[in-house]
């Protein structure tokens, strides 16, 4: 794929990430912020008898609006750009998939490896949950789990491609995926775990908060896959009608 196509796909990936970020922002605001407010209320009630030093640097209103929007949209643009570069490499190399299918696979793999797998080991915690003394360790381990998940996923793809000539595409895919699951399971077993949820913290609120964070990521990556797939197909398969439908493989091959 030439540099012009890569640059055009990178721009489209960032735009798709921005659009997906807007949708994820709506989910985060309407679904997640109420749970955050409830957790903060519990935290303040629990600490009511203790003195608080100093004023808060950023108001809760700013955190729930400008701060939330900045974080989600910047993440969407950055993630979209990185995913677009992964798409450039993956197109035509992971099977006979067109642009839309490749975009969907990249988005699904990103959701699984970058968020779901680390989330199952180190789920997000609302305010009032977690020991402040371990927040640095928990953050570091979460990003370590992200790195391990991504590296193991890349290794699984490479292994699957190498096994395909001997085992066939289906068996090679099953073997590679099984190896990924086993190695992730070992990482789960050997990395330290944290159980810092207080006995008085409502289990329902914790569950709803964690589901809302998962919903934000699922919305972002699903929307990105759908939007980016449309944009890439229009770029790489510019012809419409029966001519484009009859020869998609040749057109994709011409830009690789």
Short mmCIF file of C-alpha atoms in Angstrom, two decimals:
data_model
loop_
_atom_site.label_atom_id
_atom_site.label_comp_id
_atom_site.label_asym_id
_atom_site.label_seq_id
_atom_site.Cartn_x
_atom_site.Cartn_y
_atom_site.Cartn_z
CA UNK A 1 0.00 0.00 0.00
CA UNK A 2 1.52 3.34 -1.03
CA UNK A 3 2.22 6.26 1.32
CA UNK A 4 -0.71 8.28 -0.04
CA UNK A 5 -3.13 5.49 0.83
CA UNK A 6 -1.60 5.07 4.30
CA UNK A 7 -1.88 8.80 4.98
CA UNK A 8 -5.46 8.89 3.73
CA UNK A 9 -6.38 5.88 5.88
CA UNK A 10 -4.67 7.43 8.91
CA UNK A 11 -6.76 10.59 8.53
CA UNK A 12 -9.93 8.54 8.11
CA UNK A 13 -9.03 6.45 11.14
CA UNK A 14 -8.63 9.55 13.29
CA UNK A 15 -11.92 10.99 12.00
CA UNK A 16 -13.69 7.69 12.66
CA UNK A 17 -12.13 7.64 16.11
CA UNK A 18 -13.41 11.15 16.76
CA UNK A 19 -16.94 10.22 15.66
CA UNK A 20 -16.82 7.03 17.75
CA UNK A 21 -15.52 9.07 20.68
CA UNK A 22 -18.58 11.34 20.50
CA UNK A 23 -20.87 8.32 20.78
CA UNK A 24 -18.77 6.84 23.58
CA UNK A 25 -18.87 10.21 25.35
CA UNK A 26 -22.67 10.15 25.31
CA UNK A 27 -22.66 6.66 26.84
CA UNK A 28 -20.10 7.69 29.45
CA UNK A 29 -22.05 10.79 30.43
CA UNK A 30 -25.56 9.35 30.57
CA UNK A 31 -24.68 5.86 31.79
CA UNK A 32 -21.51 6.24 33.83
CA UNK A 33 -21.54 9.67 35.47
CA UNK A 34 -24.55 8.92 37.66
CA UNK A 35 -22.68 5.92 39.07
CA UNK A 36 -19.61 8.06 39.69
CA UNK A 37 -21.74 10.64 41.52
CA UNK A 38 -23.29 7.91 43.66
CA UNK A 39 -19.85 6.54 44.55
CA UNK A 40 -18.57 10.02 45.41
CA UNK A 41 -21.57 10.58 47.65
CA UNK A 42 -20.78 7.37 49.49
CA UNK A 43 -17.14 8.36 49.80
CA UNK A 44 -18.04 11.76 51.21
CA UNK A 45 -20.54 10.27 53.63
CA UNK A 46 -17.95 7.77 54.84
CA UNK A 47 -15.36 10.50 55.36
CA UNK A 48 -17.80 12.99 56.89
CA UNK A 49 -16.28 12.74 60.33
CA UNK A 50 -12.75 13.38 59.05
CA UNK A 51 -11.24 16.73 58.18
CA UNK A 52 -10.55 17.55 54.53
CA UNK A 53 -7.45 19.48 53.68
CA UNK A 54 -7.62 22.12 50.96
CA UNK A 55 -10.10 22.75 48.18
CA UNK A 56 -10.58 20.51 45.15
CA UNK A 57 -8.50 21.73 42.22
CA UNK A 58 -11.09 20.79 39.58
CA UNK A 59 -14.81 20.98 40.25
CA UNK A 60 -16.97 17.90 39.84
CA UNK A 61 -18.95 19.70 37.13
CA UNK A 62 -15.81 20.31 35.10
CA UNK A 63 -14.71 16.70 35.58
CA UNK A 64 -18.06 15.39 34.34
CA UNK A 65 -18.18 17.67 31.30
CA UNK A 66 -15.00 19.21 29.92
CA UNK A 67 -12.63 16.73 31.53
CA UNK A 68 -14.64 13.73 30.45
CA UNK A 69 -15.08 15.05 26.91
CA UNK A 70 -11.38 15.82 26.53
CA UNK A 71 -10.30 12.41 27.77
CA UNK A 72 -12.75 10.38 25.70
CA UNK A 73 -12.32 12.36 22.45
CA UNK A 74 -8.53 12.47 22.63
CA UNK A 75 -8.47 8.75 23.30
CA UNK A 76 -10.85 8.15 20.39
CA UNK A 77 -8.69 10.11 17.94
CA UNK A 78 -5.45 8.47 19.12
CA UNK A 79 -6.93 4.97 19.16
CA UNK A 80 -8.45 5.53 15.72
CA UNK A 81 -5.10 6.56 14.27
CA UNK A 82 -3.31 3.54 15.74
CA UNK A 83 -6.07 1.19 14.59
CA UNK A 84 -5.85 2.67 11.08
CA UNK A 85 -2.14 1.81 10.93
CA UNK A 86 -2.90 -1.72 12.11
CA UNK A 87 -5.56 -1.90 9.39
CA UNK A 88 -2.99 -0.89 6.76
CA UNK A 89 -0.85 -3.85 7.75
CA UNK A 90 -3.70 -6.31 8.22
CA UNK A 91 -5.55 -5.67 4.95
CA UNK A 92 -4.92 -8.63 2.67
CA UNK A 93 -2.63 -10.37 5.18
CA UNK A 94 -5.13 -12.01 7.54
CA UNK A 95 -7.33 -13.60 4.92
CA UNK A 96 -9.47 -12.73 1.95
CA UNK A 97 -11.40 -10.02 3.77
CA UNK A 98 -12.52 -6.75 2.24
CA UNK A 99 -12.01 -3.32 3.86
CA UNK A 100 -15.21 -3.41 5.93
CA UNK A 101 -14.58 -6.89 7.29
CA UNK A 102 -10.93 -6.07 8.04
CA UNK A 103 -11.95 -2.89 9.84
CA UNK A 104 -14.47 -4.86 11.92
CA UNK A 105 -11.86 -7.49 12.79
CA UNK A 106 -9.30 -4.85 13.80
CA UNK A 107 -11.86 -3.06 15.97
CA UNK A 108 -13.01 -6.29 17.58
CA UNK A 109 -9.45 -7.41 18.25
CA UNK A 110 -8.64 -4.01 19.78
CA UNK A 111 -11.66 -4.17 22.09
CA UNK A 112 -10.75 -7.69 23.18
CA UNK A 113 -7.00 -7.33 23.64
CA UNK A 114 -6.68 -3.72 24.76
CA UNK A 115 -9.64 -3.58 27.13
CA UNK A 116 -11.66 -6.74 27.79
CA UNK A 117 -8.78 -9.07 28.63
CA UNK A 118 -7.03 -6.60 31.00
CA UNK A 119 -10.43 -5.55 32.41
CA UNK A 120 -11.24 -9.11 33.48
CA UNK A 121 -8.06 -9.18 35.58
CA UNK A 122 -8.04 -5.57 36.76
CA UNK A 123 -11.57 -4.13 36.45
CA UNK A 124 -12.24 -0.43 36.81
CA UNK A 125 -13.09 0.86 40.26
CA UNK A 126 -15.34 3.81 41.12
CA UNK A 127 -14.40 6.42 43.73
CA UNK A 128 -14.38 5.08 47.29
CA UNK A 129 -13.09 1.70 46.08
CA UNK A 130 -9.42 0.80 46.24
CA UNK A 131 -6.51 1.59 48.51
CA UNK A 132 -4.80 4.88 47.53
CA UNK A 133 -1.46 3.36 48.51
CA UNK A 134 -1.74 0.70 45.77
CA UNK A 135 -3.08 2.85 42.93
CA UNK A 136 0.34 3.14 41.31
CA UNK A 137 0.90 -0.60 41.45
CA UNK A 138 -2.60 -1.35 40.14
CA UNK A 139 -2.17 1.09 37.26
CA UNK A 140 1.19 -0.35 36.31
CA UNK A 141 -0.13 -3.90 36.38
CA UNK A 142 -3.14 -2.94 34.26
CA UNK A 143 -0.89 -1.53 31.53
CA UNK A 144 1.39 -4.56 31.85
CA UNK A 145 -1.67 -6.72 31.22
CA UNK A 146 -2.54 -4.60 28.18
CA UNK A 147 0.97 -5.05 26.78
CA UNK A 148 0.94 -8.80 27.42
CA UNK A 149 -2.49 -9.18 25.83
CA UNK A 150 -1.49 -7.27 22.68
CA UNK A 151 1.84 -9.09 22.32
CA UNK A 152 0.22 -12.48 22.83
CA UNK A 153 -2.47 -11.61 20.27
CA UNK A 154 0.19 -10.66 17.71
CA UNK A 155 2.04 -13.90 18.46
CA UNK A 156 -1.21 -15.83 18.02
CA UNK A 157 -1.81 -14.29 14.59
CA UNK A 158 1.74 -15.08 13.47
CA UNK A 159 1.47 -18.62 14.82
CA UNK A 160 -1.87 -19.15 13.09
CA UNK A 161 -0.47 -18.04 9.73
CA UNK A 162 2.51 -20.39 10.07
CA UNK A 163 0.33 -23.34 11.07
CA UNK A 164 -2.23 -22.77 8.34
CA UNK A 165 -0.35 -24.58 5.53
CA UNK A 166 -0.09 -27.74 7.67
CA UNK A 167 -3.31 -27.69 9.69
CA UNK A 168 -5.63 -25.71 7.47
CA UNK A 169 -6.99 -22.24 8.21
CA UNK A 170 -9.72 -23.38 10.63
CA UNK A 171 -7.56 -25.70 12.76
CA UNK A 172 -4.69 -23.21 12.78
CA UNK A 173 -7.02 -20.47 14.00
CA UNK A 174 -8.38 -22.69 16.76
CA UNK A 175 -4.87 -23.69 17.84
CA UNK A 176 -3.61 -20.09 17.88
CA UNK A 177 -6.66 -18.84 19.78
CA UNK A 178 -6.33 -21.69 22.28
CA UNK A 179 -2.68 -20.83 22.85
CA UNK A 180 -3.63 -17.20 23.43
CA UNK A 181 -6.28 -18.17 26.00
CA UNK A 182 -3.88 -20.50 27.83
CA UNK A 183 -1.11 -17.89 28.04
CA UNK A 184 -3.52 -15.17 29.15
CA UNK A 185 -4.79 -17.57 31.81
CA UNK A 186 -1.25 -18.08 33.05
CA UNK A 187 -0.77 -14.32 33.23
CA UNK A 188 -3.99 -14.07 35.25
CA UNK A 189 -2.71 -16.75 37.62
CA UNK A 190 0.77 -15.35 38.21
CA UNK A 191 0.10 -11.60 38.30
CA UNK A 192 -1.05 -10.27 41.68
CA UNK A 193 -4.73 -9.60 42.31
CA UNK A 194 -6.40 -6.93 44.42
CA UNK A 195 -9.57 -7.20 46.46
CA UNK A 196 -9.99 -3.75 47.93
CA UNK A 197 -13.76 -3.34 47.78
CA UNK A 198 -15.09 -2.35 51.18
CA UNK A 199 -17.74 -4.50 52.79
CA UNK A 200 -20.09 -1.51 53.01
CA UNK A 201 -19.84 -0.57 49.31
CA UNK A 202 -23.00 -1.59 47.40
CA UNK A 203 -22.30 -4.52 45.11
CA UNK A 204 -24.96 -3.35 42.67
CA UNK A 205 -23.33 0.06 42.27
CA UNK A 206 -19.92 -1.52 41.71
CA UNK A 207 -21.36 -3.89 39.10
CA UNK A 208 -23.22 -1.08 37.30
CA UNK A 209 -20.13 1.14 37.27
CA UNK A 210 -17.96 -1.58 35.77
CA UNK A 211 -20.61 -2.45 33.18
CA UNK A 212 -20.83 1.22 32.22
CA UNK A 213 -17.08 1.43 31.62
CA UNK A 214 -17.28 -1.69 29.49
CA UNK A 215 -20.22 -0.20 27.58
CA UNK A 216 -18.17 2.93 26.81
CA UNK A 217 -15.35 0.89 25.29
CA UNK A 218 -17.73 -1.41 23.43
CA UNK A 219 -19.53 1.61 21.96
CA UNK A 220 -16.29 3.27 20.92
CA UNK A 221 -14.79 0.26 19.17
CA UNK A 222 -18.04 -0.92 17.60
CA UNK A 223 -18.74 2.54 16.21
CA UNK A 224 -15.16 2.87 15.03
CA UNK A 225 -15.26 -0.44 13.20
CA UNK A 226 -18.50 0.44 11.42
CA UNK A 227 -17.56 4.04 10.52
CA UNK A 228 -13.99 3.27 9.53
CA UNK A 229 -15.16 0.32 7.44
CA UNK A 230 -17.43 2.59 5.39
CA UNK A 231 -14.72 5.23 4.96
CA UNK A 232 -12.06 2.74 3.91
CA UNK A 233 -14.36 0.99 1.46
CA UNK A 234 -15.16 4.29 -0.22
CA UNK A 235 -11.44 5.07 -0.46
CA UNK A 236 -10.18 1.68 -1.59
CA UNK A 237 -13.20 0.62 -3.64
CA UNK A 238 -14.28 3.88 -5.23
CA UNK A 239 -16.40 2.29 -7.94
CA UNK A 240 -20.07 1.75 -7.21
CA UNK A 241 -22.72 -0.50 -8.57
CA UNK A 242 -22.24 -3.85 -10.24
CA UNK A 243 -18.70 -3.16 -11.42
CA UNK A 244 -17.40 -2.69 -7.88
CA UNK A 245 -19.41 -5.62 -6.60
CA UNK A 246 -18.06 -7.94 -9.26
CA UNK A 247 -14.36 -7.27 -8.69
CA UNK A 248 -13.61 -6.22 -5.11
CA UNK A 249 -10.58 -8.47 -4.76
CA UNK A 250 -8.78 -7.02 -7.75
CA UNK A 251 -9.39 -3.48 -6.57
CA UNK A 252 -8.07 -4.17 -3.06
CA UNK A 253 -5.08 -5.94 -4.45
CA UNK A 254 -4.20 -2.92 -6.54
CA UNK A 255 -3.58 -0.78 -3.45
CA UNK A 256 -1.55 -3.38 -1.56
#
